[in-house]
Coordinates of C-alpha atoms and ligand atoms in Angstrom, one line a residue:
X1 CA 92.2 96.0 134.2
X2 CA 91.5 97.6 130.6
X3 CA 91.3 100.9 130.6
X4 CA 88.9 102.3 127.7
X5 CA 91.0 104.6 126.1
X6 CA 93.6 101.5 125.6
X7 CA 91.1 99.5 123.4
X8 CA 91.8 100.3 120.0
X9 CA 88.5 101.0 117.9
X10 CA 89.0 100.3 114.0
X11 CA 87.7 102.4 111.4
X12 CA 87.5 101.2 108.3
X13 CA 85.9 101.8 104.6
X14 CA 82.7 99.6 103.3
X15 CA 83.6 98.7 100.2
X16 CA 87.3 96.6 99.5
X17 CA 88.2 98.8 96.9
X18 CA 88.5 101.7 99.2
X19 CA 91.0 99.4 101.5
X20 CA 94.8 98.5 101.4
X21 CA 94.3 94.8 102.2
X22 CA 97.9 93.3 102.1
X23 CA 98.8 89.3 102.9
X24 CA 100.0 90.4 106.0
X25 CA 96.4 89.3 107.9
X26 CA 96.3 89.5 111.9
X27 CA 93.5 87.7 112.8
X28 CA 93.7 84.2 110.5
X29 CA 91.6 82.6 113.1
X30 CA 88.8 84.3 112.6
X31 CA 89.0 85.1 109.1
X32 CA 89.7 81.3 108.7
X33 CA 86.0 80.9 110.5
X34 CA 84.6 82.9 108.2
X35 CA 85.8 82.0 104.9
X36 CA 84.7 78.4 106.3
X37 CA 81.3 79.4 106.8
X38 CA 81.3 81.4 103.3
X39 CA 82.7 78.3 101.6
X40 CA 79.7 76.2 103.5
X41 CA 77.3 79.0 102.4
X42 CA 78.5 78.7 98.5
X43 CA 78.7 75.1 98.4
X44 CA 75.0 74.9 99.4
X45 CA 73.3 77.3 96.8
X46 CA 73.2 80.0 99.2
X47 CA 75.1 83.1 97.4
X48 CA 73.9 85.8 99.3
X49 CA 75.3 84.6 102.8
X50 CA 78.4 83.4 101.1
X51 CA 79.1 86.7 100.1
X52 CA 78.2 88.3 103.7
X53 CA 80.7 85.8 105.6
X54 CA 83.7 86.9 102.6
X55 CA 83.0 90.6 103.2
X56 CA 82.7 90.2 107.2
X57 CA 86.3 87.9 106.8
X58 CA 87.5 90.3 104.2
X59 CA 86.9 93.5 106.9
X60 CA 88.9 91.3 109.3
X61 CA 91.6 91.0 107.2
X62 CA 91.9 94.7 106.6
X63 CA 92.5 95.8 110.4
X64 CA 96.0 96.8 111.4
X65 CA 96.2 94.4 114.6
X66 CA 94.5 91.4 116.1
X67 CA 91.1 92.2 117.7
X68 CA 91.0 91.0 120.9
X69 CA 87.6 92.3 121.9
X70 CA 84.0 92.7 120.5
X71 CA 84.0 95.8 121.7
X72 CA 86.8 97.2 119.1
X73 CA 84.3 95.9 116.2
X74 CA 82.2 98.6 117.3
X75 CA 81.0 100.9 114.1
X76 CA 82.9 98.7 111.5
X77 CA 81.1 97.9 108.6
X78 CA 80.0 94.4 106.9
X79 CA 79.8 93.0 110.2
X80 CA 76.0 91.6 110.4
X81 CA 74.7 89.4 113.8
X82 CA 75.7 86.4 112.6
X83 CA 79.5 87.3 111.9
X84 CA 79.8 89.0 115.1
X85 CA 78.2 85.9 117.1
X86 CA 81.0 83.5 115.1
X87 CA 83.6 86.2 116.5
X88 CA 82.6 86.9 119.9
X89 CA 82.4 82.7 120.1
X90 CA 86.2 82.2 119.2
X91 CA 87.1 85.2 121.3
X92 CA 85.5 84.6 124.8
X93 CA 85.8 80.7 123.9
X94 CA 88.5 80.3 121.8
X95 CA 86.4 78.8 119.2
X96 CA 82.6 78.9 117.3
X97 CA 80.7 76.4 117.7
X98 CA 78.9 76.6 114.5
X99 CA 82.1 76.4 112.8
X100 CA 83.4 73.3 114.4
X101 CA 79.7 71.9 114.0
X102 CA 80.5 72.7 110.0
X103 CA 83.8 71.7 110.1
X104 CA 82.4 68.0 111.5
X105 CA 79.7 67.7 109.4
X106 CA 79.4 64.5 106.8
X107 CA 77.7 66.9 104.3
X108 CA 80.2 69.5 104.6
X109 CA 83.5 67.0 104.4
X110 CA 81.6 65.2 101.0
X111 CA 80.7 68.3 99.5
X112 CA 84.5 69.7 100.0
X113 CA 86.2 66.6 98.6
X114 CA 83.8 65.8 95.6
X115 CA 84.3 69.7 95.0
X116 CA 88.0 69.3 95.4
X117 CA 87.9 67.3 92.2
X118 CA 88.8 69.7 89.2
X119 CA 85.6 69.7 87.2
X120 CA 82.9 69.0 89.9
X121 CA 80.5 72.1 91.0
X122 CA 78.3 72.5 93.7
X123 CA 75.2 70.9 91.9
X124 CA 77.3 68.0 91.1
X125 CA 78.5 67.2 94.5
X126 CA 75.1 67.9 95.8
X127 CA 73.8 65.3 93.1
X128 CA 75.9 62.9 94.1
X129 CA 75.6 62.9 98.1
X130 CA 72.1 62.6 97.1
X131 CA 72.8 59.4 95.7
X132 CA 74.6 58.4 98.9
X133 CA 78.3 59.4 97.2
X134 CA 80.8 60.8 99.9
X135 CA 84.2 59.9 99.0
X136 CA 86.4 59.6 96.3
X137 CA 86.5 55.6 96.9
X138 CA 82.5 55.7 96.6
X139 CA 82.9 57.6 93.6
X140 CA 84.8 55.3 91.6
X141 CA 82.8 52.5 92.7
X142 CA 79.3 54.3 91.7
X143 CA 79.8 53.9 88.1
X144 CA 78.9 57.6 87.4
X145 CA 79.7 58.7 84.4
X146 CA 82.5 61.6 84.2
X147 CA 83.0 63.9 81.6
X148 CA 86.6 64.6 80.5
X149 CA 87.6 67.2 82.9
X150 CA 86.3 64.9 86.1
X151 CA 88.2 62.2 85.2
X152 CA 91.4 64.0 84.4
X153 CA 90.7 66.0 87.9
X154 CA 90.4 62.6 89.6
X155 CA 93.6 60.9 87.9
X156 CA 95.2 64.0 89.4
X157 CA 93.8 64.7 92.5
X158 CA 96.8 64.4 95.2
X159 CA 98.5 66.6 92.9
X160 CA 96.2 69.2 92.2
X161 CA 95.4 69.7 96.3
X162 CA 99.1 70.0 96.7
X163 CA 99.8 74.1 96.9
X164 CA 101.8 75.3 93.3
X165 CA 104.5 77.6 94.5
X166 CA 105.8 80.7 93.1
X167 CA 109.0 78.7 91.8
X168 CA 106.8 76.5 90.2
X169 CA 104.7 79.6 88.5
X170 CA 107.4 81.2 87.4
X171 CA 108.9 77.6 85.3
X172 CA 105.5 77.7 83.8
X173 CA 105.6 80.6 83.2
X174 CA 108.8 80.0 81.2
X175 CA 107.0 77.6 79.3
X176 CA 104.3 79.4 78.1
X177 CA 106.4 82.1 77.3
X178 CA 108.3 80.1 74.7
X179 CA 104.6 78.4 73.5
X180 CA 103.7 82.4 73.0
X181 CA 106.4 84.1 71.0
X182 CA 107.2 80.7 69.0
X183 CA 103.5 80.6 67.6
X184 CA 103.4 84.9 67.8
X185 CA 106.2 86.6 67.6
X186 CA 105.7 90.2 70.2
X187 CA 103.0 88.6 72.2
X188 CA 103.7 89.3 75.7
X189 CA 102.2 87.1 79.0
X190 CA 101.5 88.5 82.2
X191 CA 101.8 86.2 85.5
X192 CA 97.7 87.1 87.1
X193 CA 95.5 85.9 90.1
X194 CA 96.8 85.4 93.4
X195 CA 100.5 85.0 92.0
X196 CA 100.1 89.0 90.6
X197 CA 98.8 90.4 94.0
X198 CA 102.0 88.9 95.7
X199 CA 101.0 85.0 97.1
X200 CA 103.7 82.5 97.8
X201 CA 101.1 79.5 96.8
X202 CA 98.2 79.2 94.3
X203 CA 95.6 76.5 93.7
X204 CA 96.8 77.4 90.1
X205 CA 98.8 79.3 87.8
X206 CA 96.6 82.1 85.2
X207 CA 98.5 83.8 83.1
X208 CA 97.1 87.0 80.6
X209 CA 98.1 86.7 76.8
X210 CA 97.7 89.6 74.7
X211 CA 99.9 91.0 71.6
X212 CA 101.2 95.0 71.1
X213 CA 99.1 95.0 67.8
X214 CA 95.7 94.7 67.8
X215 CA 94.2 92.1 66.2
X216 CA 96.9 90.2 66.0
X217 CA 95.6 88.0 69.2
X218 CA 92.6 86.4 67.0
X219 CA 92.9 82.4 66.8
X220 CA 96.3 82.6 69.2
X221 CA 94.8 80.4 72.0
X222 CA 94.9 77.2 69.7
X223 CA 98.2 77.7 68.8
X224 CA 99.5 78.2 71.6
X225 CA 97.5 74.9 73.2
X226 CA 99.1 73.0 70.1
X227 CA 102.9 73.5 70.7
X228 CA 102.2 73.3 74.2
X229 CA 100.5 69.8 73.4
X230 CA 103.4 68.8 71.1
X231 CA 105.7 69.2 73.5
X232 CA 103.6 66.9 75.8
X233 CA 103.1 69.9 78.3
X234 CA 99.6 69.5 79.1
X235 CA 97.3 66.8 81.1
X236 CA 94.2 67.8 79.9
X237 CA 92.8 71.3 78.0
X238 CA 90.0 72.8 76.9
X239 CA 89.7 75.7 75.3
X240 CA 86.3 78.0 74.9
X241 CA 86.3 80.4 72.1
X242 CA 85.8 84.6 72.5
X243 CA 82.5 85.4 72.8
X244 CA 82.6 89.2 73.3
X245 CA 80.9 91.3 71.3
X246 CA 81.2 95.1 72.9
X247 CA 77.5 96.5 72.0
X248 CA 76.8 99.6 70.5
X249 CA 74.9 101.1 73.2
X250 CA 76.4 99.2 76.2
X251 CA 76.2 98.2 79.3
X252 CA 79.5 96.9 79.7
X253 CA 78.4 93.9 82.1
X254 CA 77.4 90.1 80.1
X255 CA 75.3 88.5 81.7
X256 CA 76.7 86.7 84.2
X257 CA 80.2 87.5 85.7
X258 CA 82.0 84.8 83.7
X259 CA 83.8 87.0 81.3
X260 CA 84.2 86.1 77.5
X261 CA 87.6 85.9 76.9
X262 CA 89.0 83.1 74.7
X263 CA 90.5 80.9 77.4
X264 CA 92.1 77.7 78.5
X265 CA 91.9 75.4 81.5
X266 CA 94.4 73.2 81.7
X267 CA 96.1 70.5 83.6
X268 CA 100.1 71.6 83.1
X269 CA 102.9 69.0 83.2
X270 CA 105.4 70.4 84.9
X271 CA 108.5 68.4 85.3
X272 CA 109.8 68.9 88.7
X273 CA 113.4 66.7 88.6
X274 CA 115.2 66.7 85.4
X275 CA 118.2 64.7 87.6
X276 CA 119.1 60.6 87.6
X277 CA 116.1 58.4 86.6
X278 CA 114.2 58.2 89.9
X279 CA 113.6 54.8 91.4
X280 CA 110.7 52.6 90.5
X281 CA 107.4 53.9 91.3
X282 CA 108.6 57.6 91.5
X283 CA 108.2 59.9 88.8
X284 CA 109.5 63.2 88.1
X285 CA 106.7 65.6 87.0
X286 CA 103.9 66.9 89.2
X287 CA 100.4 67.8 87.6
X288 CA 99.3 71.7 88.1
X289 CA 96.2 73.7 86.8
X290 CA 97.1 76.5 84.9
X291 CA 94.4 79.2 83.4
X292 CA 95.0 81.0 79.8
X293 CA 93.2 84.1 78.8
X294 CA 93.8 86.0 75.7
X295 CA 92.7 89.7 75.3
X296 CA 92.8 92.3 72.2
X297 CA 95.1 94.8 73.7
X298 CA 92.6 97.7 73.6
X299 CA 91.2 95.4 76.5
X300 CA 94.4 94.3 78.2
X301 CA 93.7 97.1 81.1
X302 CA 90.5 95.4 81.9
X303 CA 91.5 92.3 81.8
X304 CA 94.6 92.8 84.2
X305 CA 92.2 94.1 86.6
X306 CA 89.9 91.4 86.4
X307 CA 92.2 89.0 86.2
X308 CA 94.2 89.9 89.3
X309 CA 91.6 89.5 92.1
X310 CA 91.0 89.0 94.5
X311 CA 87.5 87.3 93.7
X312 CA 85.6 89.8 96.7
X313 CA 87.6 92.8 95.6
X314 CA 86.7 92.4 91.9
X315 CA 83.1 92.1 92.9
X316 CA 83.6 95.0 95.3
X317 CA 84.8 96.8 92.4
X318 CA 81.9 95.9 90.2
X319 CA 79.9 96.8 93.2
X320 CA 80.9 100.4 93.8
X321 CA 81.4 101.4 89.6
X322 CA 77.2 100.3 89.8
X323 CA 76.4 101.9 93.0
X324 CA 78.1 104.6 93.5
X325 CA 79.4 105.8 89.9
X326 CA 76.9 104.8 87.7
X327 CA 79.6 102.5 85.7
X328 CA 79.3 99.0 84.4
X329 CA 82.9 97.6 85.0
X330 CA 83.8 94.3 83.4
X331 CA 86.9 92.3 82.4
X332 CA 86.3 93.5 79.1
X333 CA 85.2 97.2 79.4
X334 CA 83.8 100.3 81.7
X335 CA 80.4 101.8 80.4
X336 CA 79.4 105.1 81.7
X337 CA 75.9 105.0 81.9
X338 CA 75.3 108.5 82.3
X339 CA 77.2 109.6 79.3
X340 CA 76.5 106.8 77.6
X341 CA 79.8 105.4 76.4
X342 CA 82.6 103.0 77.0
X343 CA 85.7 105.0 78.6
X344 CA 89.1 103.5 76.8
X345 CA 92.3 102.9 79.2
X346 CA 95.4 101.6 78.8
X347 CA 96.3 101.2 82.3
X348 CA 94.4 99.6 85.3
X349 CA 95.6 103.0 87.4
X350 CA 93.2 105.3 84.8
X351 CA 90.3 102.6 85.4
X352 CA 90.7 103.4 89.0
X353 CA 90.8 107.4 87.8
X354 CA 87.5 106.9 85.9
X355 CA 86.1 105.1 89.4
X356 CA 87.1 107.8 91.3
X357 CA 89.5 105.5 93.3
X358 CA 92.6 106.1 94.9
X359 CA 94.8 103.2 92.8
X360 CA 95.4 99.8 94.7
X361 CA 98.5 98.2 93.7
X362 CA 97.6 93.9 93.4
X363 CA 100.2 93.3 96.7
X364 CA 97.2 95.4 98.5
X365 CA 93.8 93.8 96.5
X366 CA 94.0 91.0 98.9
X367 CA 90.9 90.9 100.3
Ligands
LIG401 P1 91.5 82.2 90.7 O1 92.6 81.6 90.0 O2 90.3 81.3 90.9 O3 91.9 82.8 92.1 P2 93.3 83.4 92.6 O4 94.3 83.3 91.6 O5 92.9 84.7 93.2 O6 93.6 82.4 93.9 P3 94.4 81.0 93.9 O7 95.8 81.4 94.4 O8 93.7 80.2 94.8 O9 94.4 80.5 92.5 O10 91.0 83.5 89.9 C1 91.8 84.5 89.5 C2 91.1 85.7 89.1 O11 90.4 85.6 87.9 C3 90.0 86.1 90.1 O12 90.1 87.4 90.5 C4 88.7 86.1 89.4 C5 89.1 86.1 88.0 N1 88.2 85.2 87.1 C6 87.5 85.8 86.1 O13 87.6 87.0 85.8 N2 86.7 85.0 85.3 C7 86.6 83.7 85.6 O14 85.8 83.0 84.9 C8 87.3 83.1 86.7 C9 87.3 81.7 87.0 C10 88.2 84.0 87.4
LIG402 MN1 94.7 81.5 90.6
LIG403 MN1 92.1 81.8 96.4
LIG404 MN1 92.5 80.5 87.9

């Protein structure tokens, strides 16, 4: 028998920012639910539950042990009728149906491997299954035209599904080190993304460029794309030019959360076996996405932050600086809308100061 008192009731913050979420997550199964039924939700146009399943997977994933009744879910927050229903499924029957109904789905399985492809989008895979497309076999056999970046993603798509691991950051990293300070002399890269906050395995490799001096960052990006090119490093590229402009009188926040940064997505050659020619039909390299992003140093702060993720805690970030502290926060800047002007940092710890945060290192923004 249970006694009450022995069921362990969670209490925890609303908004991510205000949470120490490290890797070490105690209830995978049903954040894995979740985060399935979020990805579902995004891949279908439908934003607003997406975002609902990533904060009620993200709460999850915050708790200090495995929940092993509804009852301890009692009070905690982002936790709407629908998440609980998923959890109380997988807990009284070891699994939801709705997920495994997902999971099954023909339009689910098309829409993740057409999306899997490096270059294809939602609208693109929904386009597609329209026009009866489901696999990767079908695809190549519809004669649909593919811009550059689908058909590089196709050519390398065993590799790019295959996990990168830190060993394999950190020889890129190597890489683009040497690109950086031969072309620019001082500049400095920072590993970013999932790598920075502390993963063992990315879906890529991002990496933050900036230079001491500022100004001196203007028109690196090409440069750095050209040795890399010249030394046959790269699969594909392609590089979008800065498009920030901070605005006299603010807000901080473009348009749409895609930040401005000059930036690069690649497809990285990264040679994996530099012993005896391999036998016939083997080769020696693997192919791996890698993200640049350059920033002015008088930005670098911002950019780190942004950069570093995860995706729900940036947006929780964004989230409580609106809300709560009447701050536009981007990857670029923080506007105070009340005093009407951008507050300057040099650290990501006084950006959390200006929020009023206690500071998250990245090992703990892993939400
Ligand atoms: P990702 O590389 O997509 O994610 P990740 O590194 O956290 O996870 P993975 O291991 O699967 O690669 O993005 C890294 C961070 O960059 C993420 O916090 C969001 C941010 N970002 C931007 O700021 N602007 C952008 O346009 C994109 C794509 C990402
Ligand atoms: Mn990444
Ligand atoms: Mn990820
Ligand atoms: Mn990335």
């Amino acid at each position: 028998q249970i006694d009450e008192a022995e069921v362990v009731a969670f209490s925890v913050p609303s908004y991510a920012c205000l949470r120490r979420t490290t890797l070490d997550n105690h209830n995978p199964v049903l954040t894995d639910a979740l985060s399935l039924l979020a990805e579902n939700a995004e891949l279908s146009d439908e934003d607003g539950r997406g975002v609902a399943f990533r904060r009620a997977a993200a709460v999850l994933k915050a708790l200090p042990e495995p929940v092993t009744g509804v009852t301890q879910l009692r009070g905690l927050p982002c936790l709407g009728g629908h998440s609980l229903r998923v959890i109380r499924d997988i807990l009284e029957n070891g699994a939801s149906s709705e997920v495994e109904f997902t999971k099954q789905s023909e339009r689910f399985k098309a829409l993740k491997v057409l999306t899997d492809i490096f270059g294809v989008g939602a609208k693109t895979a929904e386009r597609w299954i329209r026009d009866g497309i489901h696999s990767l076999h079908q695809l190549q056999e519809s004669g649909q035209t593919l811009n550059r970046a689908q058909q590089a993603g196709l050519e390398h798509y065993d590799d790019l599904k295959q996990p990168v691991t830190k060993a394999e950051a950190d020889a890129i990293g190597e890489i683009v080190e040497e690109a950086v300070v031969s072309v620019l002399p001082g500049a400095q890269i920072t590993l970013i993304g999932g790598f920075r906050r502390g993963k063992l395995t990315g879906h890529d490799v991002d990496f933050l460029i900036t230079h001491p001096e500022e100004g001196r960052e203007v028109g690196l990006m090409p440069k750095v794309v050209s040795w890399l090119e010249s030394q046959g490093f790269l699969l594909y590229q392609k590089t979008t030019r800065n498009s920030y402009l901070e605005a006299k009188d603010g807000p901080a926040r473009p348009a749409s959360n895609m930040d401005r940064f000059e930036r690069c997505f690649s497809i990285f050659k990264l040679v994996t076996d530099e012993g005896p020619k391999p036998a016939s039909g083997h080769r020696r390299w693997r192919a791996v996405r890698v993200d640049l992003v350059v920033s002015p140093i008088s930005q670098f702060a911002f950019a780190l932050l942004g950069w570093t993720g995860s995706k729900l805690f940036e947006r929780e970030l964004r989230r409580w600086a609106g809300h709560e502290k009447a701050m536009s926060l981007s990857s670029h800047a923080l506007y105070d809308n009340k005093q009407g002007r951008y507050l300057k940092a040099t650290s990501e710890e006084e950006i959390f100061t200006y929020l009023g945060l206690e500071y998250i290192p990245p090992s703990e923004r892993n939400a």
